[in-house]
Amino acid sequence: MTQIHSFADAWLPPAPPRADLSVTPLGVHVGAEIAGLDLAVPLDDAARDTIAAALARYGVVFFRGQNLTPEQHISLAERFGRIDVNRFFKAVDGYPEIAEVRKEAHQAANIGGQWHTDHSYDAEPAKGSILYARAVPRVGGDTLFASMYAAYDALSDGLKATLSSLRAVHSSRHVFGAASRSLATSDLKGRILNPEAATQDAVHPVVITHPDSGRKALYVNPNFTLRIEGWTETESAPLLGYLYEHARRPEFAYRFQWRVGSIAFWDNRATWHLALNDYHGERRLMHRITIAGEALH
Ligand SMILES: O=C(O)CCC(=O)C(=O)O
Ligand SMILES: [Fe+2]
């Protein structure tokens, strides 16, 4: 008789190398909370490895109750790679490495309000981002994360085979550039800067093999992907639209509720994220550091 293994057998993490740490899966396909760490203290190798392994497995890891200075936030990020300074977000005063994700009570538009992965418009997209909550609304302002491993796995073998030969063009121009309609019509001015730096397009496979986990992940997103390479935008729209609708299915996602001091550290190649803009009249301020990645294959 075939033995039936429960889902948890495959999904629960191996014991972390430090017995004082715990890794608890939160979503069925994405998200885990790591407890037992004060991230203001320099990470030892065992803690670093625990975080890196959880990130590769769960796509995004969360920490609660942290209290970081900008310097400590930078030191934490540097344990995972070189910092990739974002060209478009206003930086925290005195800290060009830290991007400010801010919405004041009188402002309407938020940053990251569409499903995306950070920096997919770069030839070497960021490997991950560490977002730290400094001020949060009383209610609302959650962030959704979706597993692009799960989205890929759920496609048919036929569509997987078709996608394996396709690459897609990604761009920052229509989002952060001078011609961006959302910048022209919203109150993001002053929070999003340097439209002249939005010149680059990049081409990536539609399905990547994740450099750390070896798993396949869908790597197109509704914010930055323009078209399939060699196809027009009009020709690309039905296929990309289908992939977005598929990847947006709620069962691939986890919704994180912030508190001041919460941290989300996501793997940008394995997940999408979306910041909900449902807290008008309240303030939300996050600090983000993005870690440099590599070309994707
Ligand atoms: O504010 C958030 O929750 C996420 C915003 C975003 O897309 C980002 O920081 O990359
Ligand atoms: Fe983002």
PDB file of N, CA, C and O and ligand atoms in Angstrom, residues 89 101 111-112 116 118 129 131 141-143 258 266 273-275 284 286 288, ligand 1:
ATOM      1  N   PHE A  89      13.848  55.365  -5.382  1.00  0.00           N
ATOM      2  CA  PHE A  89      13.185  55.691  -4.118  1.00  0.00           C
ATOM      3  C   PHE A  89      13.990  56.772  -3.392  1.00  0.00           C
ATOM      4  O   PHE A  89      15.212  56.699  -3.354  1.00  0.00           O
ATOM      5  N   VAL A 101      10.120  53.816   2.121  1.00  0.00           N
ATOM      6  CA  VAL A 101       8.805  53.473   1.571  1.00  0.00           C
ATOM      7  C   VAL A 101       7.810  54.167   2.487  1.00  0.00           C
ATOM      8  O   VAL A 101       7.510  53.694   3.580  1.00  0.00           O
ATOM      9  N   ILE A 111       3.638  53.088  -2.562  1.00  0.00           N
ATOM     10  CA  ILE A 111       4.731  52.522  -3.361  1.00  0.00           C
ATOM     11  C   ILE A 111       4.577  51.006  -3.316  1.00  0.00           C
ATOM     12  O   ILE A 111       4.337  50.446  -2.249  1.00  0.00           O
ATOM     13  N   GLY A 112       4.691  50.369  -4.469  1.00  0.00           N
ATOM     14  CA  GLY A 112       4.629  48.897  -4.486  1.00  0.00           C
ATOM     15  C   GLY A 112       3.216  48.361  -4.457  1.00  0.00           C
ATOM     16  O   GLY A 112       2.989  47.238  -4.022  1.00  0.00           O
ATOM     17  N   HIS A 116       4.687  42.717  -7.992  1.00  0.00           N
ATOM     18  CA  HIS A 116       5.975  42.890  -8.680  1.00  0.00           C
ATOM     19  C   HIS A 116       7.077  42.142  -7.948  1.00  0.00           C
ATOM     20  O   HIS A 116       6.874  41.646  -6.838  1.00  0.00           O
ATOM     21  N   ASP A 118      11.175  43.238  -7.046  1.00  0.00           N
ATOM     22  CA  ASP A 118      12.000  44.444  -7.085  1.00  0.00           C
ATOM     23  C   ASP A 118      13.112  44.306  -8.130  1.00  0.00           C
ATOM     24  O   ASP A 118      13.752  43.260  -8.245  1.00  0.00           O
ATOM     25  N   SER A 129      15.134  41.734  -0.504  1.00  0.00           N
ATOM     26  CA  SER A 129      14.969  43.025   0.155  1.00  0.00           C
ATOM     27  C   SER A 129      14.625  42.783   1.618  1.00  0.00           C
ATOM     28  O   SER A 129      13.935  41.810   1.944  1.00  0.00           O
ATOM     29  N   LEU A 131      12.754  44.683   4.543  1.00  0.00           N
ATOM     30  CA  LEU A 131      11.848  45.807   4.802  1.00  0.00           C
ATOM     31  C   LEU A 131      11.526  45.845   6.290  1.00  0.00           C
ATOM     32  O   LEU A 131      11.090  44.835   6.865  1.00  0.00           O
ATOM     33  N   GLY A 141      -2.679  48.258   5.511  1.00  0.00           N
ATOM     34  CA  GLY A 141      -1.281  48.384   5.109  1.00  0.00           C
ATOM     35  C   GLY A 141      -0.540  47.061   5.113  1.00  0.00           C
ATOM     36  O   GLY A 141       0.683  47.030   5.230  1.00  0.00           O
ATOM     37  N   ASP A 142      -1.274  45.961   4.971  1.00  0.00           N
ATOM     38  CA  ASP A 142      -0.622  44.645   4.920  1.00  0.00           C
ATOM     39  C   ASP A 142       0.163  44.510   3.607  1.00  0.00           C
ATOM     40  O   ASP A 142      -0.094  45.229   2.641  1.00  0.00           O
ATOM     41  N   THR A 143       1.072  43.559   3.585  1.00  0.00           N
ATOM     42  CA  THR A 143       1.789  43.232   2.354  1.00  0.00           C
ATOM     43  C   THR A 143       1.510  41.778   1.997  1.00  0.00           C
ATOM     44  O   THR A 143       1.542  40.899   2.870  1.00  0.00           O
ATOM     45  N   TRP A 258       1.632  43.927   9.497  1.00  0.00           N
ATOM     46  CA  TRP A 258       2.803  44.552  10.117  1.00  0.00           C
ATOM     47  C   TRP A 258       2.507  45.054  11.521  1.00  0.00           C
ATOM     48  O   TRP A 258       1.385  45.447  11.816  1.00  0.00           O
ATOM     49  N   TRP A 266      12.502  39.184   1.909  1.00  0.00           N
ATOM     50  CA  TRP A 266      11.994  38.313   0.849  1.00  0.00           C
ATOM     51  C   TRP A 266      13.061  37.981  -0.175  1.00  0.00           C
ATOM     52  O   TRP A 266      13.984  38.743  -0.408  1.00  0.00           O
ATOM     53  N   HIS A 273       5.513  40.494  -4.564  1.00  0.00           N
ATOM     54  CA  HIS A 273       4.870  41.125  -3.407  1.00  0.00           C
ATOM     55  C   HIS A 273       4.025  42.304  -3.858  1.00  0.00           C
ATOM     56  O   HIS A 273       4.200  42.838  -4.956  1.00  0.00           O
ATOM     57  N   LEU A 274       3.110  42.695  -2.980  1.00  0.00           N
ATOM     58  CA  LEU A 274       2.173  43.795  -3.254  1.00  0.00           C
ATOM     59  C   LEU A 274       1.830  44.468  -1.924  1.00  0.00           C
ATOM     60  O   LEU A 274       1.468  43.784  -0.960  1.00  0.00           O
ATOM     61  N   ALA A 275       1.988  45.790  -1.887  1.00  0.00           N
ATOM     62  CA  ALA A 275       1.660  46.547  -0.668  1.00  0.00           C
ATOM     63  C   ALA A 275       0.234  47.081  -0.797  1.00  0.00           C
ATOM     64  O   ALA A 275      -0.073  47.830  -1.728  1.00  0.00           O
ATOM     65  N   ARG A 284       2.335  55.481   7.150  1.00  0.00           N
ATOM     66  CA  ARG A 284       3.070  54.214   7.146  1.00  0.00           C
ATOM     67  C   ARG A 284       4.471  54.521   6.657  1.00  0.00           C
ATOM     68  O   ARG A 284       4.649  55.188   5.628  1.00  0.00           O
ATOM     69  N   MET A 286       8.329  52.677   6.104  1.00  0.00           N
ATOM     70  CA  MET A 286       9.173  51.494   6.123  1.00  0.00           C
ATOM     71  C   MET A 286      10.559  51.877   5.608  1.00  0.00           C
ATOM     72  O   MET A 286      10.694  52.774   4.772  1.00  0.00           O
ATOM     73  N   ARG A 288      13.781  50.197   3.601  1.00  0.00           N
ATOM     74  CA  ARG A 288      14.086  49.019   2.787  1.00  0.00           C
ATOM     75  C   ARG A 288      15.536  49.016   2.337  1.00  0.00           C
ATOM     76  O   ARG A 288      16.034  50.013   1.811  1.00  0.00           O
TER      77      ARG A 288
HETATM   78  O1  LIG B   1       5.472  48.719   1.565  1.00  0.00           O
HETATM   79  C1  LIG B   1       5.489  47.519   1.358  1.00  0.00           C
HETATM   80  O2  LIG B   1       4.895  46.721   2.076  1.00  0.00           O
HETATM   81  C2  LIG B   1       6.269  46.984   0.201  1.00  0.00           C
HETATM   82  C3  LIG B   1       6.652  48.049  -0.782  1.00  0.00           C
HETATM   83  C4  LIG B   1       7.553  47.505  -1.839  1.00  0.00           C
HETATM   84  O3  LIG B   1       7.151  47.075  -2.878  1.00  0.00           O
HETATM   85  C5  LIG B   1       8.983  47.418  -1.534  1.00  0.00           C
HETATM   86  O4  LIG B   1       9.423  47.913  -0.509  1.00  0.00           O
HETATM   87  O5  LIG B   1       9.702  46.824  -2.351  1.00  0.00           O
END
